[in-house]
CSV table of C-alpha atoms and ligand atoms in Angstrom, one decimal:
chain,number,residue,atom,x,y,z
A,1,MET,CA,117.3,-80.5,-59.2
A,2,GLN,CA,117.7,-77.4,-57.8
A,3,VAL,CA,116.3,-75.6,-54.3
A,4,PHE,CA,116.0,-71.7,-54.4
A,5,LYS,CA,114.9,-69.9,-51.1
A,6,PHE,CA,113.9,-66.7,-51.7
A,7,GLY,CA,114.1,-64.6,-48.3
A,8,GLY,CA,111.4,-61.6,-47.5
A,9,ALA,CA,113.2,-58.9,-48.5
A,10,SER,CA,113.0,-60.6,-52.1
A,11,VAL,CA,109.4,-60.8,-52.1
A,12,LYS,CA,108.9,-57.3,-50.7
A,13,ASP,CA,107.1,-55.6,-53.1
A,14,ALA,CA,106.0,-56.1,-57.2
A,15,ALA,CA,109.4,-55.4,-58.0
A,16,ALA,CA,110.3,-57.7,-56.4
A,17,ILE,CA,108.0,-60.5,-57.1
A,18,LYS,CA,109.4,-59.5,-61.1
A,19,ASN,CA,112.6,-60.0,-60.2
A,20,LEU,CA,112.1,-63.5,-58.7
A,21,SER,CA,110.7,-64.3,-61.8
A,22,LEU,CA,113.5,-63.1,-64.2
A,23,ILE,CA,115.7,-65.3,-61.6
A,24,VAL,CA,113.8,-68.7,-61.9
A,25,GLN,CA,113.3,-67.6,-65.6
A,26,ASN,CA,117.3,-68.5,-65.8
A,27,TYR,CA,116.4,-71.9,-64.0
A,28,GLN,CA,113.7,-73.7,-66.1
A,29,LYS,CA,114.8,-76.4,-68.2
A,30,GLU,CA,116.2,-77.5,-64.4
A,31,GLU,CA,114.4,-78.8,-61.9
A,32,LEU,CA,113.1,-76.5,-58.8
A,33,LEU,CA,111.4,-75.9,-55.5
A,34,ILE,CA,111.6,-72.7,-53.8
A,35,VAL,CA,111.0,-72.3,-50.4
A,36,VAL,CA,109.4,-68.6,-50.3
A,37,SER,CA,109.4,-66.2,-46.7
A,38,ALA,CA,106.7,-64.0,-46.2
A,39,MET,CA,106.6,-60.7,-47.7
A,40,GLY,CA,109.0,-57.9,-47.0
A,41,LYS,CA,108.0,-57.1,-42.7
A,42,THR,CA,105.1,-59.1,-42.2
A,43,THR,CA,105.9,-61.4,-40.1
A,44,ASN,CA,107.0,-58.7,-37.6
A,45,ALA,CA,103.1,-57.7,-38.4
A,46,LEU,CA,101.7,-60.8,-37.6
A,47,GLU,CA,103.5,-61.0,-34.6
A,48,LYS,CA,101.9,-57.4,-33.9
A,49,LEU,CA,98.6,-58.7,-34.8
A,50,THR,CA,98.6,-61.9,-32.6
A,51,ALA,CA,100.1,-60.0,-29.5
A,52,ALA,CA,97.0,-57.4,-30.2
A,53,TYR,CA,94.8,-60.5,-30.1
A,54,ILE,CA,95.9,-62.3,-26.8
A,55,ASN,CA,96.2,-58.6,-25.2
A,56,LYS,CA,92.6,-58.2,-26.3
A,57,THR,CA,94.0,-54.5,-27.0
A,58,ASP,CA,91.7,-52.0,-30.6
A,59,GLU,CA,94.8,-52.6,-32.6
A,60,VAL,CA,93.6,-55.7,-33.1
A,61,HIS,CA,91.9,-55.0,-37.3
A,62,ALA,CA,93.8,-51.9,-38.1
A,63,VAL,CA,96.6,-53.9,-38.3
A,64,PHE,CA,95.2,-56.5,-40.0
A,65,THR,CA,93.7,-54.3,-41.9
A,66,GLY,CA,97.4,-52.7,-42.7
A,67,ILE,CA,98.4,-56.1,-43.8
A,68,LYS,CA,95.8,-57.1,-46.1
A,69,THR,CA,95.5,-53.7,-47.9
A,70,PHE,CA,99.1,-54.5,-48.3
A,71,HIS,CA,99.2,-57.5,-50.1
A,72,HIS,CA,96.6,-56.4,-51.9
A,73,GLN,CA,98.4,-53.2,-53.1
A,74,ILE,CA,101.4,-55.5,-54.5
A,75,MET,CA,98.8,-58.4,-55.9
A,76,ALA,CA,96.7,-55.5,-58.1
A,77,GLU,CA,100.4,-54.5,-58.9
A,78,LEU,CA,100.9,-57.6,-60.7
A,79,PHE,CA,97.4,-59.2,-61.4
A,80,ALA,CA,94.1,-58.9,-63.3
A,81,PRO,CA,91.6,-58.3,-61.1
A,82,SER,CA,89.7,-62.0,-62.6
A,83,ASN,CA,92.7,-63.8,-61.5
A,84,PRO,CA,92.0,-66.7,-58.9
A,85,VAL,CA,94.5,-65.9,-56.4
A,86,PHE,CA,92.1,-62.7,-55.3
A,87,ASP,CA,89.7,-65.3,-53.8
A,88,GLU,CA,92.7,-67.6,-52.9
A,89,VAL,CA,94.8,-65.2,-50.7
A,90,GLU,CA,91.1,-63.9,-49.6
A,91,ASN,CA,90.6,-67.4,-48.7
A,92,THR,CA,94.1,-67.2,-46.9
A,93,PHE,CA,93.3,-64.6,-44.5
A,94,VAL,CA,90.0,-65.9,-43.3
A,95,GLU,CA,91.6,-68.6,-41.3
A,96,ILE,CA,92.6,-65.1,-38.8
A,97,ASP,CA,89.2,-63.8,-38.8
A,98,TRP,CA,87.3,-66.5,-37.7
A,99,LEU,CA,90.7,-67.0,-34.7
A,100,ILE,CA,90.2,-63.7,-33.8
A,101,GLU,CA,86.6,-63.6,-33.3
A,102,GLU,CA,87.0,-66.6,-30.6
A,103,GLU,CA,88.3,-66.1,-26.8
A,104,PRO,CA,92.7,-67.1,-27.4
A,105,HIS,CA,93.6,-70.3,-26.8
A,106,ASP,CA,95.2,-70.6,-23.5
A,107,ASP,CA,98.4,-71.4,-25.1
A,108,PRO,CA,99.7,-68.2,-26.3
A,109,HIS,CA,102.3,-69.9,-29.1
A,110,PHE,CA,100.4,-72.1,-29.9
A,111,ILE,CA,97.8,-68.7,-31.2
A,112,TYR,CA,101.4,-67.4,-32.4
A,113,ASP,CA,101.9,-70.3,-35.0
A,114,GLN,CA,98.6,-70.2,-36.1
A,115,ILE,CA,98.7,-66.7,-37.3
A,116,VAL,CA,102.1,-66.0,-37.8
A,117,SER,CA,101.6,-68.6,-40.9
A,118,ILE,CA,99.5,-67.2,-42.7
A,119,GLY,CA,102.5,-64.5,-44.3
A,120,GLU,CA,104.7,-67.2,-45.7
A,121,LEU,CA,101.1,-69.1,-47.1
A,122,VAL,CA,99.9,-65.8,-49.4
A,123,SER,CA,103.1,-65.5,-50.0
A,124,SER,CA,103.5,-68.7,-51.6
A,125,ARG,CA,100.4,-68.4,-53.4
A,126,ILE,CA,101.3,-64.9,-54.6
A,127,VAL,CA,104.8,-66.6,-56.3
A,128,THR,CA,103.0,-69.6,-57.4
A,129,ALA,CA,100.4,-67.7,-59.7
A,130,TYR,CA,102.8,-64.7,-60.9
A,131,LEU,CA,105.2,-67.4,-61.7
A,132,ASN,CA,102.7,-69.2,-63.7
A,133,GLN,CA,101.3,-65.7,-65.4
A,134,THR,CA,105.1,-65.3,-66.3
A,135,GLY,CA,105.0,-68.7,-68.3
A,136,VAL,CA,106.5,-70.6,-65.2
A,137,LYS,CA,104.6,-73.8,-64.9
A,138,SER,CA,104.2,-74.1,-61.4
A,139,ARG,CA,102.3,-75.6,-58.4
A,140,TRP,CA,101.5,-74.2,-54.5
A,141,LEU,CA,102.9,-76.8,-52.7
A,142,ASP,CA,102.0,-76.7,-48.8
A,143,ALA,CA,105.0,-77.6,-46.6
A,144,ARG,CA,102.9,-78.2,-43.2
A,145,GLY,CA,101.7,-81.9,-44.8
A,146,LEU,CA,105.3,-82.6,-45.8
A,147,ILE,CA,107.9,-81.1,-42.7
A,148,GLN,CA,106.1,-82.9,-39.8
A,149,THR,CA,107.3,-81.2,-36.0
A,150,ASP,CA,106.2,-82.6,-32.3
A,151,ASN,CA,104.3,-79.9,-31.2
A,152,THR,CA,106.6,-77.1,-30.0
A,153,TYR,CA,104.5,-74.2,-31.3
A,154,ARG,CA,107.5,-71.3,-32.3
A,155,GLU,CA,109.9,-73.8,-32.3
A,156,GLY,CA,108.4,-76.9,-33.6
A,157,LEU,CA,111.3,-80.1,-33.5
A,158,VAL,CA,111.3,-82.0,-36.9
A,159,ASP,CA,110.5,-85.3,-36.9
A,160,TRP,CA,113.5,-85.8,-39.9
A,161,GLU,CA,111.8,-89.6,-40.3
A,162,LEU,CA,108.7,-89.0,-41.2
A,163,THR,CA,109.2,-85.9,-43.4
A,164,ARG,CA,112.0,-87.6,-45.3
A,165,LYS,CA,109.1,-90.2,-45.8
A,166,ASN,CA,106.5,-87.6,-46.7
A,167,ILE,CA,108.7,-85.6,-48.8
A,168,SER,CA,111.0,-88.8,-51.3
A,169,GLU,CA,107.6,-90.1,-52.1
A,170,THR,CA,105.6,-87.0,-52.8
A,171,VAL,CA,108.2,-84.5,-54.1
A,172,PRO,CA,110.6,-86.3,-57.0
A,173,GLN,CA,107.4,-86.8,-59.7
A,174,LEU,CA,105.9,-83.5,-58.8
A,175,LEU,CA,109.1,-81.6,-59.9
A,176,GLN,CA,109.0,-83.7,-63.3
A,177,ASN,CA,106.0,-81.4,-64.6
A,178,GLU,CA,106.7,-77.7,-62.7
A,179,VAL,CA,108.1,-75.8,-60.6
A,180,LEU,CA,107.1,-76.2,-57.3
A,181,VAL,CA,106.0,-73.5,-54.5
A,182,THR,CA,106.4,-73.8,-50.5
A,183,GLN,CA,106.6,-71.9,-48.0
A,184,GLY,CA,109.5,-71.6,-45.6
A,185,PHE,CA,109.2,-71.7,-41.7
A,186,LEU,CA,106.1,-74.3,-41.0
A,187,GLY,CA,105.3,-77.4,-40.2
A,188,GLY,CA,102.4,-79.4,-38.6
A,189,THR,CA,101.8,-81.8,-36.3
A,190,SER,CA,100.4,-84.9,-36.2
A,191,GLU,CA,97.0,-83.7,-35.6
A,192,ASN,CA,97.4,-81.3,-38.7
A,193,TYR,CA,98.2,-78.1,-36.5
A,194,THR,CA,100.4,-76.0,-38.0
A,195,THR,CA,104.2,-75.0,-36.3
A,196,THR,CA,107.2,-72.9,-37.2
A,197,LEU,CA,110.2,-73.3,-37.3
A,198,GLY,CA,111.9,-70.4,-34.9
A,199,ARG,CA,112.4,-67.2,-36.7
A,200,GLU,CA,114.2,-66.5,-39.8
A,201,GLY,CA,113.4,-70.3,-40.1
A,202,SER,CA,113.1,-70.7,-44.1
A,203,ASP,CA,115.9,-71.2,-44.6
A,204,TYR,CA,116.2,-74.9,-42.3
A,205,THR,CA,113.2,-75.1,-44.4
A,206,ALA,CA,115.4,-75.2,-47.7
A,207,ALA,CA,118.0,-77.4,-46.1
A,208,ILE,CA,115.1,-79.6,-45.3
A,209,PHE,CA,114.3,-80.2,-48.6
A,210,ALA,CA,117.4,-80.4,-50.2
A,211,SER,CA,118.6,-83.0,-47.9
A,212,CYS,CA,115.3,-84.8,-48.5
A,213,LEU,CA,115.6,-84.6,-51.9
A,214,ASN,CA,119.4,-85.4,-52.4
A,215,ALA,CA,119.5,-81.9,-54.0
A,216,PRO,CA,122.9,-81.0,-55.7
A,217,SER,CA,122.9,-77.4,-54.2
A,218,VAL,CA,120.9,-75.1,-51.9
A,219,THR,CA,120.9,-71.3,-53.0
A,220,ILE,CA,119.7,-68.8,-50.8
A,221,TRP,CA,118.8,-65.0,-52.8
A,222,LYS,CA,119.6,-62.6,-50.2
A,223,ASP,CA,120.1,-58.3,-50.6
A,224,VAL,CA,123.8,-58.7,-50.2
A,225,ALA,CA,126.1,-59.6,-52.1
A,226,GLY,CA,127.5,-63.0,-49.9
A,227,VAL,CA,128.7,-63.6,-47.1
A,228,PHE,CA,130.8,-61.0,-45.9
A,229,ASN,CA,133.7,-60.6,-42.6
A,230,ALA,CA,131.2,-58.0,-40.7
A,231,ASP,CA,128.4,-56.7,-41.2
A,232,PRO,CA,128.4,-54.2,-44.2
A,233,LYS,CA,125.9,-51.8,-43.3
A,234,ARG,CA,127.7,-51.2,-39.8
A,235,PHE,CA,131.4,-51.5,-40.7
A,236,GLU,CA,133.6,-50.0,-43.2
A,237,ASN,CA,136.5,-52.4,-45.9
A,238,VAL,CA,134.4,-55.3,-45.6
A,239,LEU,CA,135.8,-58.6,-47.3
A,240,LYS,CA,133.0,-60.8,-48.9
A,241,PHE,CA,134.2,-64.8,-48.9
A,242,GLU,CA,134.4,-66.6,-52.3
A,243,GLN,CA,134.2,-69.5,-50.3
A,244,LEU,CA,133.1,-70.7,-46.8
A,245,PRO,CA,133.9,-74.1,-44.6
A,246,TYR,CA,131.0,-75.4,-43.0
A,247,SER,CA,132.2,-75.3,-39.8
A,248,GLU,CA,133.1,-71.5,-40.2
A,249,ALA,CA,129.3,-70.9,-41.1
A,250,VAL,CA,128.3,-72.6,-38.1
A,251,GLU,CA,130.3,-70.7,-35.6
A,252,MET,CA,129.2,-67.5,-37.5
A,253,SER,CA,126.0,-68.1,-37.1
A,254,TYR,CA,126.0,-69.5,-33.4
A,255,TYR,CA,128.0,-66.0,-32.4
A,256,GLY,CA,124.6,-64.4,-34.0
A,257,ALA,CA,125.6,-63.8,-37.9
A,258,SER,CA,122.3,-62.7,-39.4
A,259,ILE,CA,123.4,-64.3,-42.5
A,260,ILE,CA,121.6,-67.9,-42.6
A,261,HIS,CA,119.3,-69.3,-39.8
A,262,PRO,CA,121.5,-71.5,-36.8
A,263,LYS,CA,120.5,-75.1,-38.1
A,264,THR,CA,119.9,-74.8,-41.7
A,265,ILE,CA,123.6,-75.7,-41.7
A,266,GLN,CA,124.1,-79.3,-40.2
A,267,PRO,CA,121.7,-81.0,-42.8
A,268,LEU,CA,122.9,-80.0,-45.2
A,269,GLN,CA,126.9,-80.8,-43.9
A,270,ASN,CA,125.8,-84.5,-43.1
A,271,ALA,CA,124.3,-85.1,-46.9
A,272,GLY,CA,127.4,-83.1,-47.9
A,273,ILE,CA,125.2,-80.4,-50.0
A,274,PRO,CA,126.9,-77.0,-50.9
A,275,LEU,CA,125.2,-73.6,-49.9
A,276,PHE,CA,125.2,-71.3,-51.8
A,277,VAL,CA,124.8,-67.3,-50.5
A,278,LYS,CA,124.0,-64.7,-54.1
A,279,PRO,CA,122.4,-61.5,-54.9
A,280,PHE,CA,119.0,-61.9,-56.0
A,281,LEU,CA,119.1,-57.5,-57.9
A,282,THR,CA,123.0,-58.6,-59.5
A,283,PRO,CA,121.8,-62.9,-60.1
A,284,LYS,CA,125.0,-63.4,-62.0
A,285,GLU,CA,127.7,-63.1,-59.0
A,286,SER,CA,129.1,-65.8,-57.8
A,287,GLY,CA,128.2,-64.5,-53.8
A,288,THR,CA,129.6,-67.7,-51.2
A,289,VAL,CA,129.5,-71.1,-51.8
A,290,ILE,CA,129.7,-72.5,-48.5
A,291,ASN,CA,130.7,-76.3,-48.7
A,292,ALA,CA,133.2,-78.7,-47.0
A,293,GLU,CA,136.5,-77.4,-48.2
A,294,GLU,CA,138.1,-77.0,-44.9
A,295,PHE,CA,140.4,-74.5,-44.9
A,296,LEU,CA,142.0,-71.6,-42.6
A,297,VAL,CA,139.9,-68.5,-42.1
A,298,LYS,CA,142.6,-65.8,-41.6
A,299,VAL,CA,140.5,-62.8,-41.9
A,300,PRO,CA,139.1,-61.7,-38.3
A,301,VAL,CA,135.4,-61.9,-38.6
A,302,ILE,CA,133.4,-59.7,-36.1
A,303,ILE,CA,129.8,-60.0,-34.9
A,304,VAL,CA,127.8,-57.9,-32.9
A,305,LYS,CA,124.6,-59.2,-30.9
A,306,THR,CA,122.5,-56.1,-29.7
A,307,ASN,CA,119.3,-55.8,-27.4
A,308,GLN,CA,122.0,-58.2,-24.6
A,309,VAL,CA,121.0,-58.5,-21.2
A,310,LEU,CA,124.0,-59.6,-18.6
A,311,VAL,CA,122.7,-61.2,-16.2
A,312,SER,CA,124.5,-61.9,-12.6
A,313,VAL,CA,123.2,-64.7,-10.1
A,314,SER,CA,125.1,-65.4,-6.7
A,315,SER,CA,123.8,-67.1,-3.6
A,316,LYS,CA,122.2,-65.5,-0.5
A,317,ASP,CA,124.4,-66.6,1.8
A,318,HIS,CA,127.7,-65.9,0.4
A,319,ALA,CA,127.7,-69.8,-0.2
A,320,PHE,CA,129.5,-71.2,-3.2
A,321,ILE,CA,127.5,-71.9,-7.2
A,322,THR,CA,127.3,-75.5,-7.1
A,323,GLU,CA,126.9,-78.0,-9.9
A,324,ASN,CA,122.9,-78.5,-8.4
A,325,HIS,CA,123.1,-74.1,-8.1
A,326,LEU,CA,123.8,-74.4,-12.7
A,327,SER,CA,121.8,-77.2,-13.0
A,328,GLU,CA,118.7,-75.0,-11.9
A,329,ILE,CA,119.9,-72.3,-13.3
A,330,PHE,CA,120.1,-74.1,-16.6
A,331,LYS,CA,116.8,-75.6,-16.4
A,332,THR,CA,115.1,-72.5,-15.3
A,333,LEU,CA,117.1,-71.0,-18.4
A,334,ALA,CA,115.5,-74.0,-21.1
A,335,GLY,CA,112.1,-74.0,-19.3
A,336,PHE,CA,111.6,-70.0,-20.8
A,337,HIS,CA,113.3,-71.1,-23.6
A,338,PHE,CA,116.3,-68.8,-23.3
A,339,LYS,CA,119.8,-69.5,-25.5
A,340,VAL,CA,122.6,-68.7,-23.2
A,341,ASN,CA,125.3,-66.7,-25.4
A,342,LEU,CA,128.0,-66.4,-23.1
A,343,MET,CA,128.5,-67.7,-19.6
A,344,GLN,CA,131.5,-67.4,-16.9
A,345,ASN,CA,131.6,-69.2,-13.0
A,346,SER,CA,133.3,-68.0,-10.7
A,347,ALA,CA,133.2,-68.8,-6.8
A,348,LEU,CA,130.5,-67.2,-5.7
A,349,SER,CA,128.3,-66.3,-9.5
A,350,PHE,CA,127.4,-67.6,-12.0
A,351,THR,CA,126.9,-64.5,-15.1
A,352,PHE,CA,125.8,-65.4,-18.0
A,353,CYS,CA,124.1,-63.0,-21.3
A,354,VAL,CA,120.9,-63.4,-23.4
A,355,ASP,CA,118.7,-62.0,-25.4
A,356,PHE,CA,116.5,-59.4,-24.8
A,357,GLU,CA,112.8,-60.0,-24.4
A,358,ALA,CA,111.2,-58.1,-21.6
A,359,ALA,CA,108.3,-61.0,-21.3
A,360,ARG,CA,109.8,-63.7,-20.7
A,361,PHE,CA,113.0,-62.0,-19.0
A,362,LYS,CA,110.9,-60.5,-16.6
A,363,GLN,CA,109.5,-64.4,-15.6
A,364,LEU,CA,112.8,-65.7,-15.3
A,365,GLN,CA,113.7,-63.2,-12.9
A,366,GLN,CA,110.9,-63.7,-11.1
A,367,LYS,CA,112.2,-67.6,-11.1
A,368,LEU,CA,115.9,-67.8,-10.4
A,369,LYS,CA,115.1,-64.4,-7.8
A,370,GLN,CA,113.1,-67.4,-5.5
A,371,ASP,CA,116.7,-68.8,-4.5
A,372,PHE,CA,119.2,-66.3,-5.9
A,373,LYS,CA,120.4,-62.9,-5.9
A,374,PHE,CA,119.7,-61.1,-9.3
A,375,ARG,CA,121.5,-58.7,-10.8
A,376,TYR,CA,121.6,-57.0,-14.1
A,377,ASN,CA,122.3,-54.9,-16.9
A,378,LEU,CA,120.3,-53.6,-19.7
A,379,GLU,CA,121.4,-52.3,-23.0
A,380,VAL,CA,124.4,-54.7,-23.8
A,381,GLU,CA,125.6,-55.8,-26.7
A,382,LEU,CA,127.8,-59.5,-27.1
A,383,LEU,CA,131.1,-58.4,-29.3
A,384,THR,CA,132.5,-61.8,-31.0
A,385,VAL,CA,135.4,-61.7,-32.9
A,386,ARG,CA,136.8,-65.2,-34.6
A,387,HIS,CA,140.6,-64.7,-35.4
A,388,TYR,CA,141.0,-62.0,-33.6
A,389,GLU,CA,144.3,-59.7,-33.5
A,390,THR,CA,144.6,-57.7,-30.2
A,391,PRO,CA,144.9,-54.7,-31.9
A,392,LEU,CA,141.7,-54.3,-33.9
A,393,LEU,CA,140.0,-55.6,-30.3
A,394,GLN,CA,141.2,-52.9,-28.7
A,395,GLU,CA,140.0,-50.3,-31.7
A,396,LEU,CA,136.5,-52.4,-32.1
A,397,SER,CA,136.4,-51.5,-27.7
A,398,ALA,CA,138.0,-48.4,-27.5
A,399,GLY,CA,136.1,-45.7,-25.7
A,400,LYS,CA,133.7,-48.6,-25.2
A,401,THR,CA,132.7,-50.0,-21.5
A,402,ILE,CA,133.7,-53.6,-21.2
A,403,LEU,CA,131.5,-55.2,-18.7
A,404,LEU,CA,133.2,-59.1,-19.8
A,405,GLU,CA,135.9,-60.2,-21.6
A,406,GLN,CA,136.8,-63.8,-23.0
A,407,LEU,CA,139.8,-64.6,-25.3
A,408,SER,CA,140.1,-68.5,-26.1
A,409,ARG,CA,142.6,-69.1,-28.8
A,410,ASN,CA,140.6,-67.9,-31.4
A,411,THR,CA,137.3,-66.4,-30.5
A,412,ALA,CA,137.3,-63.3,-28.4
A,413,GLN,CA,133.6,-61.9,-26.3
A,414,LEU,CA,133.4,-58.8,-25.0
A,415,VAL,CA,130.3,-57.9,-23.5
A,416,ILE,CA,130.3,-54.2,-24.2
A,417,LYS,CA,127.5,-51.7,-22.0
A,418,VAL,CA,125.3,-49.6,-25.1
B,1,LIG,N1,109.1,-64.7,-42.3
B,1,LIG,C1,110.3,-65.7,-41.2
B,1,LIG,C2,111.0,-64.8,-40.1
B,1,LIG,O1,110.6,-63.3,-40.7
B,1,LIG,C3,110.9,-66.7,-41.7
B,1,LIG,C4,112.2,-66.0,-42.4
B,1,LIG,O2,111.8,-65.4,-43.2
B,1,LIG,O3,112.8,-67.0,-42.6
B,1,LIG,O4,111.2,-64.7,-39.2
B,2,MG,MG1,112.9,-63.4,-43.2
């Protein structure tokens, strides 16, 4: 059997869905489980809808209509008007209609998951219907009843034991007769509420299913030829890897390479399942395989994390920063769901770099300001170079203001003012 994951770009319009079905037709003789993301930029649009609803702005209906129209236009290109998929999709969108008629629930993260999940629920309906229309017998599978999470909305923590039981007890039989199409990025709580697994979490979904089904491999179909040593959209003379060790892929995603969701590798590595990253427009190409074969990556790997903020915290009375201070700072960061991308301490201050998100940053600032002096630099980038050489670092930072630099034997990190 195989597990395939198709991301937003690979289902972004009617042509993309036709292309998906051509790829699937080539593998039809095997048991196949397909994980799909929301179409194109739908998740961003649903996030916008969520914010408009919570803040009670009049954008709500216009944004929602835009999302529905986008999907309807694609469906009109793919299906005859009598196809039942129109009703299925309408019935799914109705969930949002009902929700936005009500007063917003207290927990914005809960609202987020109930609204944003609709993107994957709809895209998976459309893909299932199209595969059936092209002769690939397919069944829509609700991931929320299989992937059990806790109720940490927006970042559901997977209950592996229950999830493994759910998937292994039901999915293998279903796979014998049909291709299964399920949603990336979604889970369900024990009370049957929908959760999401974190932005770009569909890769993780594919890894969860593969692990629970002991799949021989996972393939992520992307709009790039494979995994590169630097983002081809940003750098020239980039190099595609034919193969990468799990360990290197984990480091790359940790430092912010947007190739794979950071949680994806661990379950695959534990089960020894190789991950293929392949181009959906030229599916015969080799792509990149990420597996257990350890070898030294010799070329430098460049990762740029944009939209960062560099924060420096010090005590108000010039006292040393102690372990007690640090533990308080970390507790606050964790409380607001900040991930520290780089940190450094000195006698009198603690400095760290995190992703900038205006609302959450304001909360962090207010909280830490109660006990500390709080200074920060906005509009900075975090440049990470693995397997670096000094001339390359000089070239990459030429003419730029470096606010902080950290070098270990293998990895260089620079915080740069943009
Ligand atoms: N649709 C979700 C997102 O855009 C999940 C995914 O694409 O992996 O974040
Ligand atoms: Mg995506």
